XYZ file of C-alpha atoms in Angstrom:
356
model
C 17.763 5.195 -20.542
C 15.070 5.778 -17.883
C 11.991 3.644 -17.836
C 8.812 5.019 -16.240
C 6.406 2.235 -15.126
C 2.803 2.874 -14.288
C 0.409 0.057 -13.298
C -3.152 0.970 -13.823
C -6.717 -0.191 -13.531
C -7.813 2.383 -16.170
C -9.039 4.936 -13.643
C -9.830 8.460 -14.845
C -6.809 9.725 -12.944
C -4.555 8.023 -15.486
C -5.500 10.564 -18.153
C -4.451 13.419 -15.795
C -1.143 11.758 -15.038
C -0.428 11.250 -18.785
C -1.326 14.857 -19.607
C 1.087 15.984 -16.947
C 3.903 13.903 -18.349
C 3.249 14.521 -21.978
C 5.161 17.861 -22.238
C 7.985 16.778 -20.015
C 9.391 13.477 -21.357
C 11.432 15.247 -24.021
C 13.529 16.771 -21.351
C 14.966 13.364 -20.577
C 17.871 12.150 -22.760
C 16.296 8.627 -23.279
C 13.034 7.537 -21.789
C 10.261 5.074 -22.220
C 6.796 5.057 -20.516
C 5.312 1.565 -19.842
C 1.622 1.429 -18.801
C 0.651 -1.867 -17.284
C -3.038 -2.638 -17.898
C -3.786 -4.690 -14.758
C -7.624 -4.820 -15.220
C -8.981 -8.202 -14.515
C -11.918 -8.001 -16.833
C -11.499 -8.130 -20.566
C -12.956 -4.675 -21.345
C -11.085 -3.895 -24.470
C -7.960 -1.846 -25.076
C -6.878 0.474 -22.354
C -7.802 4.111 -23.042
C -4.737 6.257 -22.892
C -5.859 9.748 -24.038
C -3.027 12.205 -24.165
C -0.234 9.509 -23.809
C 2.991 10.630 -25.532
C 2.896 7.904 -28.330
C 6.571 8.234 -29.112
C 7.472 6.990 -25.637
C 4.567 4.778 -24.690
C 3.947 1.018 -24.614
C 0.947 -0.669 -23.043
C 1.720 -4.002 -21.480
C -1.069 -6.417 -20.476
C -0.863 -7.693 -16.795
C -2.527 -10.606 -15.122
C -4.718 -8.688 -12.812
C -2.621 -9.949 -9.976
C -2.099 -6.642 -8.286
C 0.423 -3.799 -8.239
C 3.533 -5.900 -7.213
C 3.089 -8.297 -10.086
C 2.239 -5.441 -12.544
C 5.397 -3.557 -11.555
C 7.513 -6.718 -11.980
C 6.151 -7.072 -15.494
C 6.963 -3.458 -16.244
C 10.576 -3.401 -15.066
C 11.301 -6.822 -16.549
C 10.062 -5.681 -19.971
C 11.781 -2.270 -19.705
C 15.204 -1.240 -21.086
C 16.274 1.530 -18.696
C 19.029 1.303 -16.207
C 16.757 3.282 -13.873
C 13.108 2.315 -13.398
C 10.781 5.013 -12.071
C 7.549 3.690 -10.663
C 4.498 5.988 -10.494
C 1.009 5.251 -9.283
C -1.733 6.084 -11.812
C -3.497 8.533 -9.399
C -0.596 10.951 -8.912
C 0.032 14.233 -10.747
C 3.672 15.019 -11.439
C 4.795 18.537 -11.021
C 5.573 20.552 -14.287
C 9.258 20.108 -13.566
C 9.055 16.468 -12.497
C 11.075 15.061 -15.433
C 13.898 17.515 -15.100
C 14.115 16.952 -11.349
C 13.993 13.159 -11.951
C 17.077 13.435 -14.119
C 18.791 15.432 -11.359
C 17.664 13.029 -8.607
C 19.254 10.076 -10.470
C 22.718 11.675 -10.630
C 23.706 9.803 -7.433
C 26.600 7.715 -6.217
C 26.890 4.126 -7.477
C 25.938 2.654 -4.085
C 22.557 4.313 -4.287
C 19.941 1.853 -5.471
C 16.798 3.931 -5.136
C 15.606 7.545 -4.994
C 12.160 8.463 -3.601
C 10.220 11.475 -4.859
C 8.318 13.962 -2.635
C 4.553 13.186 -2.343
C 2.237 16.041 -1.545
C -1.338 15.246 -0.396
C -3.565 18.341 -0.594
C -6.124 18.521 2.216
C -9.351 20.501 2.241
C -9.089 24.098 3.305
C -11.488 25.505 5.935
C -12.163 22.279 7.773
C -10.387 19.499 9.516
C -9.704 16.395 7.407
C -11.769 13.283 7.650
C -10.358 9.892 8.836
C -9.858 8.770 5.138
C -8.279 12.068 4.245
C -5.777 11.805 7.149
C -5.029 8.369 6.171
C -4.187 9.410 2.636
C -2.142 12.294 3.849
C 0.133 9.851 5.663
C 1.525 8.971 2.265
C 3.469 12.258 2.446
C 5.475 10.764 5.380
C 5.761 7.269 3.871
C 9.284 5.760 3.314
C 10.054 4.350 -0.109
C 6.495 4.270 -1.368
C 5.977 3.542 -5.033
C 3.601 6.363 -5.564
C 6.935 7.867 -6.879
C 9.998 5.740 -6.450
C 12.916 5.136 -8.790
C 15.156 2.096 -8.544
C 18.366 1.272 -10.270
C 17.799 -1.706 -12.438
C 20.768 -3.522 -10.941
C 19.145 -3.254 -7.471
C 15.872 -4.674 -8.680
C 17.714 -7.564 -10.406
C 19.760 -8.218 -7.285
C 16.688 -8.871 -5.137
C 14.227 -10.165 -7.727
C 11.866 -7.298 -7.739
C 8.578 -7.214 -5.788
C 7.118 -10.117 -3.816
C 4.044 -10.970 -5.858
C 2.253 -12.503 -2.857
C 1.367 -8.936 -1.760
C -1.807 -8.455 -3.873
C -2.699 -4.902 -2.755
C -1.049 -1.542 -2.832
C 0.050 -2.086 0.760
C 3.397 -3.009 2.261
C 4.698 -4.395 -1.042
C 6.894 -1.292 -1.538
C 8.276 -1.284 2.017
C 9.126 -4.974 1.755
C 11.025 -4.368 -1.414
C 12.884 -1.480 -0.042
C 13.994 -3.622 2.925
C 15.515 -6.299 0.689
C 17.221 -3.762 -1.409
C 18.851 -2.276 1.657
C 19.768 -5.758 2.914
C 21.525 -6.360 -0.401
C 23.791 -3.382 0.355
C 22.201 -0.519 -1.483
C 21.436 2.906 -0.071
C 18.037 4.517 -0.516
C 17.714 8.345 -0.563
C 15.052 11.038 -0.967
C 15.138 13.302 -4.089
C 13.517 16.629 -4.975
C 10.965 15.827 -7.604
C 7.431 16.228 -6.538
C 3.971 14.532 -7.276
C 0.625 15.456 -5.958
C -1.485 12.662 -4.602
C -5.066 13.797 -4.495
C -7.481 12.214 -1.986
C -9.842 10.106 -4.143
C -13.572 9.908 -3.258
C -14.370 6.814 -1.187
C -17.335 5.226 0.604
C -17.797 6.152 4.287
C -17.049 2.502 5.051
C -13.652 2.477 3.310
C -11.800 1.857 6.633
C -13.497 -1.543 6.894
C -12.265 -2.587 3.476
C -8.662 -1.503 4.227
C -8.549 -4.028 7.000
C -7.570 -6.628 4.316
C -4.047 -5.278 4.687
C -3.812 -7.242 7.977
C -3.385 -10.411 5.961
C -0.262 -8.849 4.361
C 1.027 -7.914 7.800
C 0.733 -11.581 8.674
C 2.846 -12.530 5.790
C 5.492 -9.976 6.788
C 5.501 -11.424 10.377
C 6.123 -14.867 8.843
C 8.934 -13.621 6.755
C 10.756 -11.309 9.200
C 9.652 -12.419 12.666
C 8.450 -10.236 15.583
C 10.645 -7.173 14.697
C 9.216 -6.824 11.259
C 7.857 -3.320 11.782
C 11.234 -2.107 12.979
C 13.131 -3.716 10.196
C 10.841 -2.276 7.452
C 10.700 1.181 9.143
C 6.987 1.007 9.701
C 5.075 2.846 12.459
C 3.568 0.929 15.294
C 0.079 -0.544 14.911
C -2.863 -1.153 17.043
C -2.986 -5.017 16.683
C -2.634 -5.835 20.419
C -5.310 -3.366 21.318
C -7.578 -4.825 18.640
C -6.983 -8.274 19.997
C -7.778 -7.174 23.524
C -10.928 -5.385 22.508
C -12.027 -8.292 20.351
C -11.412 -10.813 23.204
C -13.284 -8.635 25.638
C -16.295 -8.385 23.330
C -16.259 -12.184 22.707
C -16.152 -12.902 26.451
C -18.947 -10.446 27.068
C -21.050 -12.006 24.313
C -20.539 -15.546 25.570
C -21.193 -14.546 29.100
C -24.458 -12.909 28.134
C -25.498 -16.042 26.270
C -24.635 -18.252 29.277
C -26.422 -15.860 31.651
C -29.577 -16.221 29.446
C -29.533 -19.957 29.955
C -30.242 -19.410 33.703
C -27.442 -21.468 35.327
C -27.421 -22.118 39.060
C -27.709 -18.987 41.175
C -23.972 -18.934 42.269
C -22.713 -19.587 38.851
C -25.081 -17.121 37.321
C -23.665 -14.349 39.486
C -20.131 -15.227 38.531
C -21.039 -15.365 34.865
C -22.712 -11.986 35.162
C -19.722 -10.434 36.794
C -17.347 -11.702 34.233
C -19.617 -10.653 31.368
C -20.033 -7.218 32.897
C -16.295 -6.680 33.396
C -15.627 -7.860 29.758
C -18.385 -5.633 28.392
C -16.884 -2.685 30.231
C -13.450 -3.489 28.808
C -14.874 -3.738 25.258
C -16.754 -0.436 25.609
C -13.820 1.316 27.086
C -11.447 0.075 24.236
C -13.901 0.922 21.512
C -14.567 4.389 22.978
C -10.831 5.123 23.079
C -10.397 4.021 19.473
C -13.344 6.117 18.389
C -12.040 9.209 20.289
C -8.649 9.160 18.631
C -10.352 9.069 15.247
C -13.118 11.584 15.962
C -11.173 14.293 17.740
C -8.777 15.401 14.843
C -11.653 15.192 12.244
C -14.417 17.552 11.211
C -16.814 16.140 13.757
C -19.837 16.340 11.488
C -22.800 14.196 12.264
C -22.064 11.753 9.469
C -18.328 11.529 10.346
C -18.898 10.936 13.973
C -21.513 8.326 13.299
C -19.091 6.555 10.726
C -16.333 6.648 13.214
C -18.468 5.095 16.048
C -19.820 2.361 13.925
C -16.393 1.459 12.306
C -14.539 1.762 15.491
C -16.682 -1.081 16.840
C -16.243 -3.306 13.689
C -12.600 -2.633 12.887
C -10.990 -4.561 15.841
C -12.758 -7.964 15.168
C -12.438 -7.506 11.411
C -8.643 -6.623 11.724
C -8.068 -9.687 13.965
C -10.047 -11.972 11.507
C -8.011 -10.800 8.547
C -4.770 -11.281 10.447
C -5.690 -14.786 11.544
C -6.791 -15.589 7.982
C -3.480 -14.358 6.580
C -1.514 -16.117 9.244
C -3.302 -19.411 8.457
C -2.802 -19.037 4.653
C 0.982 -18.404 5.168
C 1.503 -21.123 7.755
C 3.862 -23.010 5.508
C 5.962 -19.970 4.554
C 9.475 -20.203 6.072
C 11.272 -17.092 7.242
C 12.773 -15.140 4.343
C 11.047 -17.167 1.616
C 10.492 -14.262 -0.742
C 8.690 -14.967 -4.051
C 9.570 -12.086 -6.419
C 9.634 -11.713 -10.176
C 9.787 -15.489 -10.788
C 12.099 -15.536 -13.715
C 15.899 -14.680 -14.048
C 16.928 -11.159 -15.182
C 20.117 -9.516 -15.839
C 21.115 -5.922 -15.062
C 20.983 -5.008 -18.685
C 17.390 -6.332 -18.901
C 15.531 -8.351 -21.395
C 14.297 -6.757 -24.589
C 10.621 -5.860 -24.639
C 8.533 -8.647 -26.237
C 6.508 -7.301 -29.083
C 3.606 -9.735 -28.609
C 3.055 -8.389 -25.004
C 3.082 -4.783 -26.029
C 1.104 -2.464 -28.219
C 1.934 1.055 -29.213
C -0.276 3.633 -27.638
C -2.292 5.646 -30.123
């Protein structure tokens, strides 16, 4: 049996996903579809229009984020393979057939990733947010479409539930699966991941992920990016720009207090050099975000403002995450939190309702 697990917050995109799957699941020999209702508010039953009722169960999560929701899904599933999908992807018309072919792999293969396609607007350059979403197409082992052998999930305990966002939790799981001796490969099935509409200030909100990076640094040490196959970041530059800005601000405040002439001149020089460093670093960051974009007035203005705000915000999020995880020893992973077998527990009727 193949289990398909979809954590959801009930977004409108879920109906599009279900509609795309509805006519395909019969192509799989045995299949179940588990929707994990991870909404925090008690807003009634999850709406699942178009869900193939013969295959579908709705499980009620804790609102603890996608890692915890996926753990609930695979622990309650029956399949020897568990295919994770995000609720905002659109499977291709032949997705189920290609999934079946993708899973015909050697016993040492513990996971098979699907192909993620991110359509970008035609006729203009993509915005910063659109380019960020397009990066999913190059992501390794992302759970937008990732199937794991149940035995591999059981061997490592599933997702680490201390990652509360859809950020890094899939890369961290993939790392532990490979450490446990399994191979991960890419398959041929395809999903489309549309760019969802977002506020122009979305890049500020995404800085919360720096706290998750701090947890990874605690768990895996200085080489955590290399170990998890993650691209290099800008943290050191953000720290330098933030420090320069702080020194410049303090220098200006001291200068305004009118210290003795000699000290005042020294303070002014230090503040000026620091301000120049802050301006240079901020301008460089803004340039690398503006140049590949559409360069409209609104986009340029947004990039200028957020490029000044992101470095201190990113540093603050990192420091906060580092402080919260100060007692975490290296390698102390907290995953599913209860024992499982490779055959898996039977679904519990009181946690599930049949989709209408």
